[in-house]
């Protein structure tokens, strides 16, 4: 998944625009921008599970969602540092705070419309936020619930809920174009928060509730034409007006998003670049490991690979309810072989070794290494074995069989075998639980899941620890509803001291002081051993010879679909 960015973010990775297929004149002057028209094909490892803006959870869903869903603010679709900046999207600007950042006002632009031509109004925004509180479906991101005043007992706008279909008093329509949010605490970067799709408008009269996930109404440059088991087809929305949207480039006439989990075949097809493959880009998976050296050593291939680093992290979560012993969890962290894992993934092109959950690109990053893994990237199995032996002697032995949940894809299964081999060294058998990639995050988002280790990744919604620590480690956000699917605290940490420090950090209005608090919290949480940070992720995505405009957007850790077109 992905998270927020602030104006003071520094983005280490820039993109390489695709240049293959250009004439000599083009090469001298740099690649020409994409043309308008044509069909762009996008390969994803699994079809996005959610299209409903209030249910969007993963980076891929968020990236694809911007084609049809506009929010009050959004991130620029530009390479480099500009991509970390927010601008007004449906709103005229990035918001106007008052009362010490407790009240935020936004004004909608004139003549923004739904795909049927009806105006997008303040009540649509208010309703979209309110429906995220409903118990009819699990909402991916909890920001509305945690930031809005007087919302603790609110149960959504649908009649029959605890509130009888009433509205939220903290979301007020001053008139049809002006909306006001009243927060339960000062939030200095709330303008970034409303860039989240959970704050997107929804037309109440067209809300099919649970079925809205299948075909949401578009406010963006495209609308859904067709949805099948393996692909989504987007065509132009005639009521989108470029004059009201300075972010989305909307070059293609059609965008086809198709699922293909066979990574080596996808990479091979894009390298060959025959037929439709010339107009295709891999959105969410790096070049297959067996092709990495070919791509980076061939000037033509590397020139059309879209690559860069961003503030994301690949990690394993350790379920603290199933493994309550701190020593047993610490043994798992000490034993992990990061070198073997990264080598199987493709080497350093996959990412830099991680020791923290807050990546170095974020100002809140604190440089620490609780388990001395930077100097021992193959792990410290001797330390792990001592911890296991101590637990055995104390009469509280560590489990010798554990389950690892992963999205059931060939490339991830191959990486999971390195985890199996790692823990064999300390006498622990790992059973791999492959889950349908389309529903993976819904399954592990249920706190009652029975997995001990969970494959996970995180991309901040904005460049601050406030977009890493609260969603991943605030125990107050762990859902209590049966069959919930929206938990992101996969380690199920619920530490009162950590929770209190999260509240204190969020309330700190001086940025530098807040950054320090997040870094200190990151280290304190690391001592609890509920995650194993593996790598700070990098992207190397292959594109066909006709693809233009590709760059890695830090908001998604992927090529930005809003900027891509054809030669």
Coordinates of C-alpha atoms in Angstrom, one line a residue:
X1 CA 0.0 0.0 0.0
X2 CA 0.9 3.6 -0.2
X3 CA 0.8 6.6 2.0
X4 CA 1.1 10.4 2.2
X5 CA 3.8 12.9 1.3
X6 CA 4.6 16.4 2.6
X7 CA 6.1 19.5 0.9
X8 CA 9.4 18.9 2.7
X9 CA 9.8 15.4 1.3
X10 CA 13.0 14.5 -0.6
X11 CA 12.6 11.9 -3.3
X12 CA 15.8 9.9 -3.9
X13 CA 14.6 8.2 -7.1
X14 CA 13.8 9.9 -10.3
X15 CA 12.4 8.2 -13.4
X16 CA 13.8 7.4 -16.7
X17 CA 11.5 8.3 -19.5
X18 CA 11.2 5.6 -22.1
X19 CA 13.3 6.5 -25.2
X20 CA 13.2 3.4 -27.3
X21 CA 11.6 3.8 -30.7
X22 CA 12.5 7.5 -31.0
X23 CA 14.2 8.9 -34.2
X24 CA 17.7 10.3 -34.1
X25 CA 16.3 13.8 -33.9
X26 CA 14.2 12.7 -30.9
X27 CA 17.2 11.2 -29.2
X28 CA 19.2 14.5 -29.5
X29 CA 16.4 16.6 -28.0
X30 CA 15.2 14.1 -25.5
X31 CA 12.1 11.9 -25.8
X32 CA 8.9 13.6 -27.1
X33 CA 5.9 13.7 -24.8
X34 CA 3.2 11.1 -25.3
X35 CA 0.7 11.7 -28.1
X36 CA -3.0 11.8 -27.5
X37 CA -4.9 8.7 -28.5
X38 CA -4.4 5.0 -28.8
X39 CA -4.7 2.2 -26.2
X40 CA -2.3 1.7 -23.4
X41 CA -2.1 -1.9 -22.0
X42 CA -1.2 -2.2 -18.3
X43 CA -0.1 -5.5 -16.7
X44 CA -0.7 -6.1 -13.0
X45 CA 0.1 -9.2 -11.0
X46 CA -3.5 -9.5 -9.9
X47 CA -6.7 -7.6 -10.7
X48 CA -7.3 -4.8 -8.2
X49 CA -9.6 -6.2 -5.5
X50 CA -11.4 -2.9 -4.9
X51 CA -12.6 0.0 -7.0
X52 CA -14.9 1.6 -4.5
X53 CA -12.9 4.6 -3.3
X54 CA -13.7 4.0 0.3
X55 CA -12.3 0.5 0.0
X56 CA -9.1 1.2 -2.0
X57 CA -6.2 -0.3 0.0
X58 CA -3.2 -1.2 -2.1
X59 CA -0.8 0.9 -4.1
X60 CA -2.0 -0.6 -7.4
X61 CA -5.6 0.1 -6.4
X62 CA -4.7 3.7 -5.6
X63 CA -2.8 4.2 -8.8
X64 CA -5.6 2.8 -11.0
X65 CA -8.2 4.6 -8.9
X66 CA -6.9 8.0 -10.0
X67 CA -8.1 7.3 -13.5
X68 CA -11.8 7.5 -12.4
X69 CA -11.7 9.0 -8.9
X70 CA -10.9 12.6 -8.0
X71 CA -10.4 13.8 -4.5
X72 CA -10.3 17.2 -2.9
X73 CA -6.6 17.3 -3.3
X74 CA -4.1 15.1 -5.1
X75 CA -0.4 14.7 -5.8
X76 CA 1.2 16.2 -8.9
X77 CA 1.8 13.9 -11.8
X78 CA 5.4 15.1 -12.4
X79 CA 8.8 13.4 -12.1
X80 CA 11.1 14.5 -9.4
X81 CA 10.4 16.5 -6.2
X82 CA 7.2 17.9 -7.7
X83 CA 5.5 14.5 -7.3
X84 CA 5.6 15.0 -3.5
X85 CA 3.5 18.1 -3.7
X86 CA -0.3 18.3 -3.4
X87 CA -2.6 20.6 -5.3
X88 CA -6.3 21.2 -5.4
X89 CA -8.0 18.5 -7.4
X90 CA -11.8 18.8 -7.0
X91 CA -11.0 21.7 -4.7
X92 CA -9.6 25.0 -5.8
X93 CA -6.6 24.7 -3.5
X94 CA -5.0 22.5 -0.8
X95 CA -7.2 23.7 1.9
X96 CA -7.6 26.6 4.3
X97 CA -6.9 25.7 8.0
X98 CA -8.2 27.7 11.0
X99 CA -8.6 27.4 14.7
X100 CA -5.1 26.0 15.1
X101 CA -5.5 23.4 12.3
X102 CA -8.6 22.0 13.9
X103 CA -10.9 23.3 11.2
X104 CA -10.3 22.9 7.4
X105 CA -12.3 24.5 4.6
X106 CA -12.3 23.5 0.9
X107 CA -14.1 25.0 -2.0
X108 CA -15.0 22.8 -5.0
X109 CA -14.1 24.0 -8.5
X110 CA -16.9 25.1 -10.8
X111 CA -18.2 22.7 -13.4
X112 CA -16.7 19.4 -12.1
X113 CA -19.1 16.6 -13.1
X114 CA -19.8 12.9 -12.8
X115 CA -19.7 10.6 -15.8
X116 CA -23.5 11.2 -16.3
X117 CA -23.0 15.0 -16.5
X118 CA -24.5 15.8 -13.1
X119 CA -22.4 18.3 -11.0
X120 CA -20.2 17.1 -8.2
X121 CA -21.3 18.9 -5.1
X122 CA -20.4 19.3 -1.4
X123 CA -23.1 16.7 -0.4
X124 CA -21.4 14.2 -2.6
X125 CA -18.1 14.7 -0.7
X126 CA -19.9 14.6 2.7
X127 CA -21.7 11.4 1.8
X128 CA -18.5 9.7 0.6
X129 CA -16.8 10.4 3.9
X130 CA -19.9 9.4 5.9
X131 CA -20.3 6.0 4.1
X132 CA -16.8 5.0 5.1
X133 CA -18.2 4.7 8.7
X134 CA -20.8 2.1 7.6
X135 CA -20.6 -1.4 8.9
X136 CA -21.8 -2.8 5.6
X137 CA -18.3 -3.0 4.3
X138 CA -14.7 -2.7 5.6
X139 CA -13.0 0.5 4.8
X140 CA -9.4 0.4 3.8
X141 CA -8.0 3.5 5.4
X142 CA -9.1 4.7 8.9
X143 CA -8.2 8.4 8.6
X144 CA -11.8 9.7 8.5
X145 CA -12.6 7.7 11.6
X146 CA -9.6 8.8 13.5
X147 CA -9.4 12.5 12.6
X148 CA -13.0 13.8 12.5
X149 CA -14.6 15.2 15.6
X150 CA -17.7 13.7 17.2
X151 CA -17.4 10.5 15.1
X152 CA -16.6 7.8 17.7
X153 CA -20.1 6.4 17.7
X154 CA -21.1 7.2 14.2
X155 CA -22.2 4.3 12.1
X156 CA -22.7 5.7 8.6
X157 CA -25.5 7.4 6.6
X158 CA -27.5 4.3 5.8
X159 CA -30.9 4.0 7.5
X160 CA -30.8 1.2 10.0
X161 CA -27.4 2.0 11.4
X162 CA -26.8 3.1 15.0
X163 CA -27.4 6.7 14.0
X164 CA -30.5 6.0 11.9
X165 CA -29.0 7.4 8.7
X166 CA -27.9 10.7 10.2
X167 CA -25.0 12.7 9.0
X168 CA -21.7 13.7 10.6
X169 CA -21.7 17.1 12.3
X170 CA -18.0 17.3 11.8
X171 CA -18.4 17.4 8.0
X172 CA -20.5 20.4 7.1
X173 CA -21.7 21.7 3.8
X174 CA -21.6 25.5 4.0
X175 CA -23.2 25.5 0.6
X176 CA -23.0 23.3 -2.5
X177 CA -19.4 24.2 -3.2
X178 CA -17.9 24.7 0.2
X179 CA -17.1 22.0 2.7
X180 CA -15.8 22.3 6.2
X181 CA -14.1 19.6 8.3
X182 CA -13.9 19.8 12.1
X183 CA -11.1 17.7 13.6
X184 CA -10.7 16.1 17.0
X185 CA -7.1 17.4 17.2
X186 CA -4.8 19.8 15.3
X187 CA -3.7 18.1 12.0
X188 CA -1.2 20.3 10.1
X189 CA -1.1 18.1 7.0
X190 CA -4.9 17.4 6.7
X191 CA -4.6 18.8 3.1
X192 CA -2.6 15.6 2.4
X193 CA -5.1 13.4 4.2
X194 CA -8.0 14.4 1.9
X195 CA -5.9 13.2 -1.0
X196 CA -6.8 9.7 0.2
X197 CA -9.6 8.1 -1.8
X198 CA -11.5 7.4 1.5
X199 CA -12.4 11.1 1.3
X200 CA -13.6 10.9 -2.3
X201 CA -17.2 11.9 -3.2
X202 CA -19.8 9.3 -4.0
X203 CA -23.3 10.2 -5.4
X204 CA -25.8 9.0 -2.9
X205 CA -28.5 8.2 -5.4
X206 CA -26.1 5.9 -7.4
X207 CA -24.6 4.2 -4.4
X208 CA -25.2 0.5 -4.7
X209 CA -23.4 0.0 -1.4
X210 CA -21.5 -3.3 -1.4
X211 CA -21.9 -3.6 -5.2
X212 CA -20.5 -0.1 -5.7
X213 CA -17.1 -1.9 -5.7
X214 CA -17.9 -3.4 -9.0
X215 CA -18.6 -0.2 -10.9
X216 CA -18.1 3.1 -9.1
X217 CA -19.3 6.3 -10.8
X218 CA -16.4 8.2 -12.4
X219 CA -15.3 11.7 -11.7
X220 CA -12.0 11.4 -13.5
X221 CA -10.9 11.4 -17.2
X222 CA -11.9 7.7 -17.7
X223 CA -14.9 5.5 -16.9
X224 CA -15.2 1.8 -16.6
X225 CA -16.4 0.2 -19.9
X226 CA -15.9 -3.4 -19.0
X227 CA -14.9 -5.5 -16.0
X228 CA -14.0 -9.2 -16.3
X229 CA -12.3 -11.7 -14.0
X230 CA -8.9 -10.8 -15.4
X231 CA -9.1 -7.2 -16.7
X232 CA -10.5 -3.7 -16.5
X233 CA -11.2 -1.6 -19.6
X234 CA -11.3 2.2 -19.2
X235 CA -12.5 4.6 -21.9
X236 CA -12.8 8.4 -21.9
X237 CA -15.4 10.1 -19.7
X238 CA -17.0 12.8 -21.9
X239 CA -17.9 14.9 -18.9
X240 CA -14.3 15.3 -17.6
X241 CA -13.0 18.7 -18.4
X242 CA -9.3 19.1 -18.8
X243 CA -9.6 22.8 -17.7
X244 CA -10.7 21.6 -14.2
X245 CA -7.9 19.0 -13.9
X246 CA -4.3 20.2 -14.1
X247 CA -2.9 16.8 -12.9
X248 CA -4.1 14.0 -15.0
X249 CA -2.6 14.0 -18.5
X250 CA -5.2 11.5 -19.9
X251 CA -3.2 10.8 -23.1
X252 CA -4.7 7.4 -24.2
X253 CA -8.2 7.0 -25.5
X254 CA -8.4 3.6 -23.8
X255 CA -6.5 1.9 -20.9
X256 CA -6.7 -1.9 -20.5
X257 CA -5.5 -3.2 -17.1
X258 CA -5.0 -7.0 -17.3
X259 CA -3.8 -9.4 -14.7
X260 CA -0.9 -11.8 -15.4
X261 CA 1.0 -13.3 -12.5
X262 CA 3.6 -15.0 -14.6
X263 CA 6.4 -12.5 -14.1
X264 CA 9.2 -14.1 -16.3
X265 CA 6.7 -14.3 -19.2
X266 CA 5.6 -10.7 -18.7
X267 CA 9.2 -9.4 -18.7
X268 CA 10.1 -11.5 -21.7
X269 CA 7.1 -10.2 -23.7
X270 CA 8.0 -6.6 -22.8
X271 CA 11.6 -7.1 -23.8
X272 CA 10.6 -8.6 -27.1
X273 CA 7.9 -5.9 -27.5
X274 CA 5.9 -7.5 -30.3
X275 CA 2.3 -6.4 -31.1
X276 CA 0.3 -5.0 -28.2
X277 CA 3.4 -5.6 -25.9
X278 CA 5.0 -2.6 -27.5
X279 CA 2.1 -0.5 -26.0
X280 CA 2.3 -2.3 -22.6
X281 CA 3.9 -1.4 -19.2
X282 CA 4.3 -3.6 -16.1
X283 CA 2.7 -1.6 -13.3
X284 CA 3.4 -3.4 -10.0
X285 CA 6.2 -6.0 -10.5
X286 CA 9.9 -5.4 -11.1
X287 CA 11.8 -7.1 -14.0
X288 CA 12.0 -10.8 -13.4
X289 CA 15.3 -11.7 -11.6
X290 CA 16.6 -13.8 -14.5
X291 CA 16.3 -10.8 -16.8
X292 CA 17.7 -8.1 -14.5
X293 CA 21.3 -8.2 -15.7
X294 CA 20.1 -8.2 -19.4
X295 CA 18.0 -5.2 -18.8
X296 CA 20.5 -3.1 -16.8
X297 CA 23.4 -4.0 -19.2
X298 CA 21.6 -3.3 -22.4
X299 CA 21.4 0.5 -23.1
X300 CA 18.2 0.2 -25.2
X301 CA 16.4 -2.0 -22.6
X302 CA 17.5 0.1 -19.6
X303 CA 16.5 3.3 -21.4
X304 CA 12.9 2.1 -21.5
X305 CA 12.8 0.6 -18.1
X306 CA 11.0 2.9 -15.6
X307 CA 13.1 2.9 -12.4
X308 CA 13.6 4.7 -9.2
X309 CA 13.5 4.5 -5.4
X310 CA 10.8 5.7 -3.0
X311 CA 9.8 5.6 0.6
X312 CA 8.4 2.1 0.6
X313 CA 9.5 -0.9 2.6
X314 CA 9.2 -4.7 2.1
X315 CA 8.9 -6.5 5.4
X316 CA 7.4 -9.5 7.2
X317 CA 5.0 -9.0 10.0
X318 CA 5.1 -11.2 13.1
X319 CA 1.7 -12.0 14.6
X320 CA 2.2 -11.1 18.2
X321 CA -1.1 -12.8 19.3
X322 CA 0.1 -16.1 17.9
X323 CA 3.7 -15.6 19.0
X324 CA 3.2 -13.7 22.3
X325 CA 6.8 -14.4 23.5
X326 CA 9.1 -11.4 22.8
X327 CA 12.2 -13.7 22.9
X328 CA 10.6 -16.0 20.3
X329 CA 9.8 -13.0 18.0
X330 CA 13.3 -11.6 18.5
X331 CA 14.8 -15.0 17.5
X332 CA 12.9 -14.7 14.2
X333 CA 14.3 -11.3 13.5
X334 CA 17.8 -12.2 14.4
X335 CA 17.8 -15.4 12.2
X336 CA 16.4 -13.7 9.0
X337 CA 18.8 -13.9 6.0
X338 CA 18.3 -10.6 4.1
X339 CA 21.1 -11.3 1.7
X340 CA 19.5 -14.6 0.5
X341 CA 16.1 -12.9 0.2
X342 CA 17.4 -9.9 -1.8
X343 CA 19.6 -12.0 -4.1
X344 CA 16.5 -14.1 -5.0
X345 CA 14.6 -11.0 -5.7
X346 CA 17.2 -9.7 -8.2
X347 CA 19.9 -8.1 -6.0
X348 CA 20.5 -4.5 -5.1
X349 CA 18.1 -3.3 -7.9
X350 CA 15.3 -4.6 -5.7
X351 CA 16.2 -2.4 -2.7
X352 CA 18.7 -1.4 0.0
X353 CA 18.8 -3.4 3.2
X354 CA 16.4 -2.1 5.8
X355 CA 16.8 -1.8 9.6
X356 CA 13.8 0.6 10.3
X357 CA 10.2 0.9 9.2
X358 CA 10.5 4.6 8.4
X359 CA 12.5 4.8 5.2
X360 CA 15.5 7.1 4.8
X361 CA 13.6 9.3 2.2
X362 CA 11.3 10.5 5.0
X363 CA 12.4 13.3 7.4
X364 CA 11.2 11.3 10.3
X365 CA 13.7 8.5 9.6
X366 CA 16.0 7.7 12.5
X367 CA 19.1 5.7 11.8
X368 CA 19.2 2.7 14.2
X369 CA 19.8 -1.0 14.0
X370 CA 18.4 -2.8 17.0
X371 CA 19.3 -6.3 15.8
X372 CA 22.7 -5.4 14.2
X373 CA 21.4 -6.7 10.8
X374 CA 23.2 -4.2 8.6
X375 CA 26.5 -5.8 9.7
X376 CA 25.0 -9.3 9.5
X377 CA 22.8 -9.4 6.4
X378 CA 22.9 -13.2 6.5
X379 CA 21.4 -13.1 10.0
X380 CA 22.6 -14.0 13.4
X381 CA 21.3 -17.6 13.8
X382 CA 23.6 -18.2 16.8
X383 CA 21.8 -15.4 18.7
X384 CA 18.5 -16.8 17.6
X385 CA 19.3 -20.3 18.8
X386 CA 20.4 -19.0 22.2
X387 CA 17.1 -17.2 22.6
X388 CA 15.2 -20.4 21.6
X389 CA 17.3 -22.4 24.0
X390 CA 16.5 -20.0 26.9
X391 CA 12.8 -20.2 26.2
X392 CA 13.0 -24.0 26.2
X393 CA 14.7 -24.1 29.6
X394 CA 12.2 -21.7 31.0
X395 CA 9.4 -24.1 30.1
X396 CA 7.9 -21.7 27.5
X397 CA 9.4 -23.1 24.2
X398 CA 9.1 -21.3 20.9
X399 CA 6.9 -23.0 18.3
X400 CA 9.0 -25.2 15.9
X401 CA 6.4 -24.9 13.1
X402 CA 5.0 -21.6 11.8
X403 CA 2.8 -20.5 8.9
X404 CA 3.8 -17.8 6.4
X405 CA 1.1 -16.1 4.4
X406 CA 1.9 -14.8 1.0
X407 CA 0.1 -13.8 -2.2
X408 CA 0.0 -17.0 -4.2
X409 CA 2.3 -16.0 -7.1
X410 CA 5.3 -17.7 -8.6
X411 CA 7.8 -15.0 -7.9
X412 CA 6.7 -14.5 -4.3
X413 CA 6.7 -18.3 -3.7
X414 CA 10.3 -18.3 -4.9
X415 CA 11.2 -15.6 -2.4
X416 CA 9.3 -17.4 0.3
X417 CA 11.5 -20.5 -0.2
X418 CA 14.4 -18.4 1.1
X419 CA 12.4 -17.8 4.3
X420 CA 11.9 -21.5 4.6
X421 CA 15.6 -22.2 4.2
X422 CA 16.5 -19.4 6.7
X423 CA 14.4 -20.8 9.5
X424 CA 15.5 -24.4 8.9
X425 CA 18.9 -23.3 10.3
X426 CA 17.3 -22.7 13.7
X427 CA 15.0 -25.7 13.7
X428 CA 11.8 -24.0 12.6
X429 CA 9.6 -25.4 9.9
X430 CA 7.8 -22.8 7.8
X431 CA 4.5 -23.8 6.1
X432 CA 3.6 -21.5 3.2
X433 CA 0.0 -20.4 3.0
X434 CA -0.6 -19.1 -0.5
X435 CA -3.6 -16.8 -0.7
X436 CA -5.4 -15.6 -3.9
X437 CA -3.5 -12.3 -4.7
X438 CA -6.8 -10.5 -5.5
X439 CA -8.1 -11.1 -1.9
X440 CA -4.8 -11.3 -0.1
X441 CA -5.0 -8.1 1.9
X442 CA -8.6 -8.6 2.8
X443 CA -7.7 -12.0 4.2
X444 CA -4.7 -10.9 6.2
X445 CA -6.6 -7.7 7.1
X446 CA -8.8 -9.9 9.4
X447 CA -7.2 -9.8 12.8
X448 CA -8.4 -13.3 13.4
X449 CA -6.3 -14.7 10.7
X450 CA -4.2 -17.8 11.8
X451 CA -0.9 -16.9 10.2
X452 CA 2.3 -16.4 12.2
X453 CA 4.3 -14.5 9.6
X454 CA 2.8 -12.3 6.9
X455 CA 4.2 -11.0 3.7
X456 CA 3.7 -7.2 3.6
X457 CA 4.9 -3.9 2.1
X458 CA 4.2 -0.3 2.9
X459 CA 4.4 3.0 1.0
X460 CA 3.6 6.1 3.0
X461 CA 0.6 8.2 2.0
X462 CA 2.8 11.2 2.7
X463 CA 6.4 11.7 3.7
X464 CA 6.1 11.7 7.5
X465 CA 6.1 9.1 10.2
X466 CA 2.4 9.9 10.8
X467 CA 1.8 7.9 7.6
X468 CA 3.8 4.9 8.8
X469 CA 3.6 4.5 12.6
X470 CA -0.2 5.0 13.3
X471 CA -1.6 2.8 10.5
X472 CA 0.9 0.0 11.1
X473 CA 1.2 0.0 14.9
X474 CA -1.6 1.9 16.7
X475 CA -3.4 -0.8 18.6
X476 CA -6.5 1.4 18.8
X477 CA -7.0 1.0 15.1
X478 CA -7.2 -2.8 15.2
X479 CA -10.8 -3.7 14.1
X480 CA -13.0 -5.4 16.7
X481 CA -15.8 -6.2 14.3
X482 CA -16.1 -9.9 13.4
X483 CA -14.8 -10.7 9.8
X484 CA -13.2 -7.3 9.5
X485 CA -10.8 -7.0 6.5
X486 CA -9.3 -3.6 6.9
X487 CA -6.6 -4.1 9.6
X488 CA -3.1 -3.0 8.6
X489 CA -1.4 -3.6 12.0
X490 CA -0.5 -7.1 10.9
X491 CA 1.7 -7.7 13.9
X492 CA -1.4 -6.9 16.1
X493 CA 0.7 -4.7 18.4
X494 CA -1.5 -3.0 21.0
X495 CA 0.9 -1.4 23.5
X496 CA -0.6 1.4 25.7
X497 CA 2.7 3.2 25.8
X498 CA 3.1 3.2 22.0
X499 CA -0.5 4.3 21.6
X500 CA 0.0 7.2 23.9
X501 CA 3.2 8.3 22.2
X502 CA 1.4 8.2 18.8
X503 CA -1.2 10.6 20.1
X504 CA 1.5 12.9 21.4
X505 CA 3.4 12.8 18.1
X506 CA 0.3 13.6 16.1
X507 CA -0.4 16.6 18.4
X508 CA 3.1 18.0 18.0
X509 CA 2.8 21.0 15.7
X510 CA 6.5 21.7 15.2
X511 CA 7.6 19.5 12.3
X512 CA 11.2 18.9 13.4
X513 CA 10.0 17.9 16.9
X514 CA 7.3 15.6 15.4
X515 CA 9.9 13.9 13.1
X516 CA 12.0 13.1 16.1
X517 CA 9.1 11.6 18.0
X518 CA 8.3 9.3 15.0
X519 CA 11.9 8.2 14.8
X520 CA 12.0 7.4 18.5
X521 CA 8.8 5.5 18.2
X522 CA 10.1 3.5 15.3
X523 CA 13.0 2.3 17.4
X524 CA 10.8 1.6 20.4
X525 CA 8.5 -0.5 18.2
X526 CA 11.5 -2.4 16.7
X527 CA 12.4 -3.6 20.2
X528 CA 8.9 -5.2 20.3
X529 CA 9.9 -7.4 17.3
X530 CA 6.6 -7.4 15.5
X531 CA 8.1 -6.8 12.0
X532 CA 11.2 -7.8 10.1
X533 CA 12.3 -4.9 7.8
X534 CA 13.9 -6.4 4.8
X535 CA 14.6 -3.8 2.1
X536 CA 13.8 -0.2 1.3
X537 CA 12.2 -0.9 -2.0
X538 CA 13.3 0.2 -5.5
X539 CA 11.4 -0.1 -8.7
X540 CA 12.6 -1.4 -12.1
X541 CA 9.5 -1.8 -14.3
X542 CA 9.7 -2.9 -17.9
X543 CA 7.9 -1.0 -20.6
X544 CA 7.2 -1.7 -24.3
X545 CA 8.9 0.3 -27.0
X546 CA 5.9 2.6 -27.6
X547 CA 5.4 3.6 -24.0
X548 CA 6.2 7.2 -23.1
X549 CA 6.0 9.4 -20.0
X550 CA 6.8 6.7 -17.4
X551 CA 8.3 7.7 -14.0
X552 CA 8.1 6.2 -10.6
X553 CA 5.6 8.1 -8.5
X554 CA 6.6 8.0 -4.8
X555 CA 2.9 7.9 -3.8
X556 CA 2.5 4.5 -5.4
X557 CA 6.1 3.2 -5.9
X558 CA 4.9 2.5 -9.5
X559 CA 4.8 4.2 -12.9
X560 CA 2.1 6.9 -12.6
X561 CA -0.8 5.9 -14.8
X562 CA -1.9 9.6 -15.1
X563 CA 1.2 10.5 -17.1
X564 CA 1.6 7.5 -19.4
X565 CA 0.9 7.5 -23.1
X566 CA 2.2 6.2 -26.5
X567 CA 4.9 7.4 -28.8

